PDB file of C-alpha atoms in Angstrom:
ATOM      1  CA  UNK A   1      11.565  50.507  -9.852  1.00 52.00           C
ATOM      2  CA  UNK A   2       9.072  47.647  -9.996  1.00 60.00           C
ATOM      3  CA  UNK A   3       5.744  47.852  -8.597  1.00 68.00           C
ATOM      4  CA  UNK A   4       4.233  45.402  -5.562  1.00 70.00           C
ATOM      5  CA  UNK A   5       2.117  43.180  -8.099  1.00 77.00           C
ATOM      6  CA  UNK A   6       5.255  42.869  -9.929  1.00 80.00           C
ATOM      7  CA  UNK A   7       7.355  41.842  -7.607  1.00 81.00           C
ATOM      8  CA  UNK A   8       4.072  39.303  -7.166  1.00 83.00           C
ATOM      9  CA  UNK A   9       4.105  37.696 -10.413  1.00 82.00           C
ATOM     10  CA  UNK A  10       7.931  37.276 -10.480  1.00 80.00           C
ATOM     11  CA  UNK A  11       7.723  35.483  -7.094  1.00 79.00           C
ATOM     12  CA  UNK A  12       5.002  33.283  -8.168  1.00 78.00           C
ATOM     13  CA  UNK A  13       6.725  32.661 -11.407  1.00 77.00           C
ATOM     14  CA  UNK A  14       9.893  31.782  -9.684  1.00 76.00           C
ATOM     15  CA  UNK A  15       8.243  29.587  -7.629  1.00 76.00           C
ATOM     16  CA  UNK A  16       6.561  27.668 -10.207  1.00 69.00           C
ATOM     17  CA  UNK A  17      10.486  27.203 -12.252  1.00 67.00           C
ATOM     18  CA  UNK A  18      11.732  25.756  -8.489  1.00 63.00           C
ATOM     19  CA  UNK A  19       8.806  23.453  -8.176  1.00 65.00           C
ATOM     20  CA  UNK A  20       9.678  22.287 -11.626  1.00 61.00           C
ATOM     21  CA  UNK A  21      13.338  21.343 -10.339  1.00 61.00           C
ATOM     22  CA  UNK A  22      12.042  19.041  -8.079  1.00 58.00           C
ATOM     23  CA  UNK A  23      13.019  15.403  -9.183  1.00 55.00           C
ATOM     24  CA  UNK A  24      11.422  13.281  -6.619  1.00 58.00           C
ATOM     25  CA  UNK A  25       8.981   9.970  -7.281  1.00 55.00           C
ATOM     26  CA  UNK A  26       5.531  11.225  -7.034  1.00 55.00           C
ATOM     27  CA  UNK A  27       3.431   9.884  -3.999  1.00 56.00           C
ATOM     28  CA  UNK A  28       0.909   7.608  -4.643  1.00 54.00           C
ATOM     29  CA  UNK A  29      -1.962   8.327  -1.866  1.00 58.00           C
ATOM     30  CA  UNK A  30       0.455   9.741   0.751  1.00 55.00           C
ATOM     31  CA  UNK A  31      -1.910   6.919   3.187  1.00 55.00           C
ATOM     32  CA  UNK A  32       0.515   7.700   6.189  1.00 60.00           C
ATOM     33  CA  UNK A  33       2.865   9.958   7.551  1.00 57.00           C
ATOM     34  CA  UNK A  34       6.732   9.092   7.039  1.00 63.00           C
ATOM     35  CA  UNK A  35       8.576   9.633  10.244  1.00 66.00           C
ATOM     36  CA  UNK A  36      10.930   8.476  13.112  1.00 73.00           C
ATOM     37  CA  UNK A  37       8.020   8.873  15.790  1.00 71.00           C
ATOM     38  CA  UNK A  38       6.765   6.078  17.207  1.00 70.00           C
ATOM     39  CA  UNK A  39       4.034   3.511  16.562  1.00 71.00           C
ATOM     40  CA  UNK A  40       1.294   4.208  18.406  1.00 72.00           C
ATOM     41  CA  UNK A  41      -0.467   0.818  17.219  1.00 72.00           C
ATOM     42  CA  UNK A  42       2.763  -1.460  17.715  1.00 71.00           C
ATOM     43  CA  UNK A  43       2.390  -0.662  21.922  1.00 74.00           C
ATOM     44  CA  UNK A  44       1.181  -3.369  23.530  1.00 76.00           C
ATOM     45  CA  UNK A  45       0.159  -4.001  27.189  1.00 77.00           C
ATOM     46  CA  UNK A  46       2.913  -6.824  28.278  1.00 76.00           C
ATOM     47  CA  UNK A  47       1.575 -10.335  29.358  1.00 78.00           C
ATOM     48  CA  UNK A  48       1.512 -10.942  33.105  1.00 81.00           C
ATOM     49  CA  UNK A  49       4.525 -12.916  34.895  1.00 80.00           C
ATOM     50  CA  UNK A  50       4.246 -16.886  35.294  1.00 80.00           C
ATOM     51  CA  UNK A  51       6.048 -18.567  37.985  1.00 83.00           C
ATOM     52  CA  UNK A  52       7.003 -21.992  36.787  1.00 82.00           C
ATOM     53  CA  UNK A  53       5.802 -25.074  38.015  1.00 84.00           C
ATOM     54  CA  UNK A  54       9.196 -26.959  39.260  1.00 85.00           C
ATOM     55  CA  UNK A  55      11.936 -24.764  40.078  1.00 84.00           C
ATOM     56  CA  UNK A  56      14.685 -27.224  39.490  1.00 85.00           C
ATOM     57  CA  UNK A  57      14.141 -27.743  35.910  1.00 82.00           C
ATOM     58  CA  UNK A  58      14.428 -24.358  34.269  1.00 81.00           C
ATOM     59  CA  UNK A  59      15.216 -24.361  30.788  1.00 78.00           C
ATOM     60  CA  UNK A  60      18.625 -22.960  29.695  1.00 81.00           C
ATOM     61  CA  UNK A  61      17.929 -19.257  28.540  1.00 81.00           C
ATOM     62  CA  UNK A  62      18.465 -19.273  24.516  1.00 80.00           C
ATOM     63  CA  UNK A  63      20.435 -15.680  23.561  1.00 82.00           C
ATOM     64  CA  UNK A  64      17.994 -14.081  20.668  1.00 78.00           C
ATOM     65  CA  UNK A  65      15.444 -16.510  21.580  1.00 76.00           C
ATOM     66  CA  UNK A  66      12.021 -16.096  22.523  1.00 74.00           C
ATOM     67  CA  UNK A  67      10.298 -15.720  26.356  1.00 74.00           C
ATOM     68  CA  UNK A  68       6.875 -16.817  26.959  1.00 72.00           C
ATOM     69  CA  UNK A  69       5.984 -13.554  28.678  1.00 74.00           C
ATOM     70  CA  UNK A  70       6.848 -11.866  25.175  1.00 75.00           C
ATOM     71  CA  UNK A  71       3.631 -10.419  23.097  1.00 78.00           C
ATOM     72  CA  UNK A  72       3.057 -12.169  19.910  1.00 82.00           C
ATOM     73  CA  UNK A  73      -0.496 -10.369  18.519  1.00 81.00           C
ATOM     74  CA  UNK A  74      -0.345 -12.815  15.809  1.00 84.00           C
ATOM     75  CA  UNK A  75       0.003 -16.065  17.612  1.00 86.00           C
ATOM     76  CA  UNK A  76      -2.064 -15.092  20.509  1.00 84.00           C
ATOM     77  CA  UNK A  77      -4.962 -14.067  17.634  1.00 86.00           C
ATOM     78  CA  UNK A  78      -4.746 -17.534  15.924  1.00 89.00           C
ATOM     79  CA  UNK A  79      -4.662 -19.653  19.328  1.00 89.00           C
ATOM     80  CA  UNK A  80      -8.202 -17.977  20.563  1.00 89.00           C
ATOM     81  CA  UNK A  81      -9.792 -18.581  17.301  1.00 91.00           C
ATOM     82  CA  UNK A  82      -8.948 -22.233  17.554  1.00 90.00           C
ATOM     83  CA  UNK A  83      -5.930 -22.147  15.069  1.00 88.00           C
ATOM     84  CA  UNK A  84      -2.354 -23.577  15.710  1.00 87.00           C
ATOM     85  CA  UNK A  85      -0.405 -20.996  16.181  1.00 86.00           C
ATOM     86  CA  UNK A  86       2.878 -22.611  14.840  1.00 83.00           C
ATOM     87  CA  UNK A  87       2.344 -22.410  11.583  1.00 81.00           C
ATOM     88  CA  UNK A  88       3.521 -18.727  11.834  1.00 83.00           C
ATOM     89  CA  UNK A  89       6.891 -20.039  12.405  1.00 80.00           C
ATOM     90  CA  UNK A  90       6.929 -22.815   9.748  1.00 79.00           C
ATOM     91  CA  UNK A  91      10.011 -22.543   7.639  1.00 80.00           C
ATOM     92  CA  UNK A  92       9.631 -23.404   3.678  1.00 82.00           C
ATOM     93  CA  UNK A  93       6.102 -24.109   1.603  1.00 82.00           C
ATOM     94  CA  UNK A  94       3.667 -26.500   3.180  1.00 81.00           C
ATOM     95  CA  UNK A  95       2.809 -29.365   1.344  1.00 83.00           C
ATOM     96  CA  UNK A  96      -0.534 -28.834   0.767  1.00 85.00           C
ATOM     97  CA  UNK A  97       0.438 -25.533  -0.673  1.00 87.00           C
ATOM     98  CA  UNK A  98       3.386 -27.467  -3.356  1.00 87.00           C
ATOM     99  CA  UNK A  99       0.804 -28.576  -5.852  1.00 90.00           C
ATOM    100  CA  UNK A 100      -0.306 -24.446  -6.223  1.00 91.00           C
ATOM    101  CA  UNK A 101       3.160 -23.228  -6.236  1.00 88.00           C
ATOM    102  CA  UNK A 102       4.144 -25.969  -9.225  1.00 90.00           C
ATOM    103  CA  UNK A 103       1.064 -24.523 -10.958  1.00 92.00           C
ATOM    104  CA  UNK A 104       2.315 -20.756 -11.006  1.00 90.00           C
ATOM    105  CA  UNK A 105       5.654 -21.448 -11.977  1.00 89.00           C
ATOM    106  CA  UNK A 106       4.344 -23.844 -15.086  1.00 91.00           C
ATOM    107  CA  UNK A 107       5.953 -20.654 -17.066  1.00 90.00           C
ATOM    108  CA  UNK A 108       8.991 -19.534 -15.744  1.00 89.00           C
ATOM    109  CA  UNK A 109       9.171 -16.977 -12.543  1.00 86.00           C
ATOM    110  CA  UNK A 110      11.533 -13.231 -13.077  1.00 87.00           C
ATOM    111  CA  UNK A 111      12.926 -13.032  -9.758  1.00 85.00           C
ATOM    112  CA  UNK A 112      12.911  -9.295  -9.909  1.00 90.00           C
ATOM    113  CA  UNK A 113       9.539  -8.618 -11.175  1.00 92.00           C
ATOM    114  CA  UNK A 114       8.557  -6.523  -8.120  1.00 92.00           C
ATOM    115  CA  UNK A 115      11.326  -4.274  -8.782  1.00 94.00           C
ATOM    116  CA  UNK A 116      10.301  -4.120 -12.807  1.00 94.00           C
ATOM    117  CA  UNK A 117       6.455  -3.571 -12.244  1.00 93.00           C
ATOM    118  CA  UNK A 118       7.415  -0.764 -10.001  1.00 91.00           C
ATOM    119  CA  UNK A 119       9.850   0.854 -12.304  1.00 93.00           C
ATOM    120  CA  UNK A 120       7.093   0.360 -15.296  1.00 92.00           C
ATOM    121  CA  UNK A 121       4.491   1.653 -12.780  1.00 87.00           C
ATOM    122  CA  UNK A 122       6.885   4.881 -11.950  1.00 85.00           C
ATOM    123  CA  UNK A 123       7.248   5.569 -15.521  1.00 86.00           C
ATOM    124  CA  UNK A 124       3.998   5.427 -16.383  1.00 85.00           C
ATOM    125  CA  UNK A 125       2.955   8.047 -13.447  1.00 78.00           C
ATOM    126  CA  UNK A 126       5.425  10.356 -15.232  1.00 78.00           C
ATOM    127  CA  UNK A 127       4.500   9.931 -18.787  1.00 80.00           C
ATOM    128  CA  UNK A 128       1.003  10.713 -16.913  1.00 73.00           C
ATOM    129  CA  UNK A 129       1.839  14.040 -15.413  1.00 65.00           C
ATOM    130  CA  UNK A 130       3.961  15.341 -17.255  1.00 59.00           C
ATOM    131  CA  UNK A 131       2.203  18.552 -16.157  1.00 60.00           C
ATOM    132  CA  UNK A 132       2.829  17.256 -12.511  1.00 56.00           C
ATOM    133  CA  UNK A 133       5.466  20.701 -11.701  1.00 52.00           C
ATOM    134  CA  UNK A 134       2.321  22.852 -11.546  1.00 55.00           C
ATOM    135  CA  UNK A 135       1.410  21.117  -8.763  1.00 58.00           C
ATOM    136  CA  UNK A 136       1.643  24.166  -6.465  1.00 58.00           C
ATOM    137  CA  UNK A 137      -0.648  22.440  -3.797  1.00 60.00           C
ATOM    138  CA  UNK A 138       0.833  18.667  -3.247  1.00 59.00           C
ATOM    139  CA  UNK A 139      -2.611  17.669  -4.910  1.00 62.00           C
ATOM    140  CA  UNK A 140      -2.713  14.008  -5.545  1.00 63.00           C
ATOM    141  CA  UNK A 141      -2.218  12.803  -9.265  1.00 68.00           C
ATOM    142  CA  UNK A 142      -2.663   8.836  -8.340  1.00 72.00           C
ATOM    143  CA  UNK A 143      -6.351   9.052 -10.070  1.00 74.00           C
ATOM    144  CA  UNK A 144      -5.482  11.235 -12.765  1.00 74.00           C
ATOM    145  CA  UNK A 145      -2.783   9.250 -13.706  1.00 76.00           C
ATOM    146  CA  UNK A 146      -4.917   6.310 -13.774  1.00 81.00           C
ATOM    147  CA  UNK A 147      -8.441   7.400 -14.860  1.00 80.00           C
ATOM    148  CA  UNK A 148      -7.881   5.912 -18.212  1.00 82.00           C
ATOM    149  CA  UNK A 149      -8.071   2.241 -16.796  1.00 84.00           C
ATOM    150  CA  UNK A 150     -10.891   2.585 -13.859  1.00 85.00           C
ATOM    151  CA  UNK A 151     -13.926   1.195 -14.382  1.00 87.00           C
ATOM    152  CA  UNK A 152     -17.143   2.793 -14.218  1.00 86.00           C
ATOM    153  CA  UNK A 153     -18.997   0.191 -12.226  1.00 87.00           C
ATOM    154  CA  UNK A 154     -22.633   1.809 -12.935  1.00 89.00           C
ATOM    155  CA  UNK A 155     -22.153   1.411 -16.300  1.00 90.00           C
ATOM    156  CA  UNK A 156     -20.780  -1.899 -16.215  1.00 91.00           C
ATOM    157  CA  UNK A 157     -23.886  -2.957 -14.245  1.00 91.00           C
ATOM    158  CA  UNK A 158     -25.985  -1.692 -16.979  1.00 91.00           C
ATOM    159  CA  UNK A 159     -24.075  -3.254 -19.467  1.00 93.00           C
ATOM    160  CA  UNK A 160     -24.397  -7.057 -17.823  1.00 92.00           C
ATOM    161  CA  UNK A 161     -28.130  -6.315 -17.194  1.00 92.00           C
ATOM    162  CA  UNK A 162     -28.856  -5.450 -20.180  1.00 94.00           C
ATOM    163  CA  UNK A 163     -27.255  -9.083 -21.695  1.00 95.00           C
ATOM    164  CA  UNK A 164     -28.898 -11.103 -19.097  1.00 93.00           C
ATOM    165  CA  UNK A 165     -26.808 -11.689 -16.712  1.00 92.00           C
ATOM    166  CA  UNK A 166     -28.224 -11.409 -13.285  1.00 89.00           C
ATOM    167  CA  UNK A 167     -26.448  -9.073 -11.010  1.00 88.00           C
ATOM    168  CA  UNK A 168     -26.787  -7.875  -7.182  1.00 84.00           C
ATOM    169  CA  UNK A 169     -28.523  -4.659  -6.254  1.00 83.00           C
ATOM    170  CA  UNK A 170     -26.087  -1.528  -6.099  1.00 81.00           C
ATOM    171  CA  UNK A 171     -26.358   1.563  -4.161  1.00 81.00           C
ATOM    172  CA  UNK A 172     -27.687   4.195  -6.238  1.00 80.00           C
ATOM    173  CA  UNK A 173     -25.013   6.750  -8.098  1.00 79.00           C
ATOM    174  CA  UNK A 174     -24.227   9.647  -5.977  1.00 77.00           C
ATOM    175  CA  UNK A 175     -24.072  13.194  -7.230  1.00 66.00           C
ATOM    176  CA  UNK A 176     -20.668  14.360  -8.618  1.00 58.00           C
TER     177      UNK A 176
END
């Protein structure tokens, strides 16, 4: 017969194999919970009524189209700062904006380079943690995986002061 602390370890080792099993893509930050709830931030107060100025001419009413009592937080932001608020339904690339675009392409575009960078990016995390199954607490392995490539800002301060190169104040270091 096995004794309690036993029984213990073979739960906790158990637990530790299953964890293992798991083939899921890691999290990154885990900046928001994944739900079917609603969005508290997407309810907004509805505009007031407007009774329209000739009764006989009424426009037609457009199936799928838009109402002026409808909320539009983006338009309604860019018309009080002074902006024209049609631009946020402009179809195609402005031509102020064609010059820049010509620029970028000068080398070719990979229309599925999202979808690449975040496959190269998913691989990496794993070659990162490949210890990531003892991970018995859902800690977050984002800056482990990437502590390699961060930059230590104090000491690249230091290192333009010290050729030169004027710089702004900093805060000063905080304990770790």
């Amino acid at each position: 017969m096995r004794s309690g602390s036993d029984k213990i370890w073979l739960f906790l080792a158990l637990t530790v194999l299953v964890s293992a099993c798991v083939n899921r893509e890691p999290n990154l930050l885990k900046a928001g919970a994944r739900g079917n709830g609603p969005d508290e931030f997407a309810v907004l107060p509805a505009k007031p009524l407007q009774t329209p100025v000739n009764y006989s001419v009424l426009p037609d009413p457009t199936p799928g189209g838009s109402n002026i009592t409808d909320v539009k937080p983006n338009a309604d932001a860019i018309t009080a700062l002074g902006g024209y608020a049609a631009v946020l339904t402009r179809a195609g690339i402005p031509t102020s904006d064609a010059g820049l675009l010509n620029y970028t392409r000068r080398y070719g575009v990979t229309p599925a380079i999202r979808q690449e960078l975040a496959d190269a990016d998913l691989a990496f995390r794993r070659r990162r943690g490949a210890l990531s199954f003892l991970r018995l607490f859902g800690n977050n392995r984002y800056f482990t995986a990437y502590r390699a490539q961060s930059l230590d800002q104090y000491r690249e301060l230091e290192r333009l002061r010290a050729a030169g190169i004027k710089t702004p104040t900093a805060p000063p270091r905080t304990a770790r």
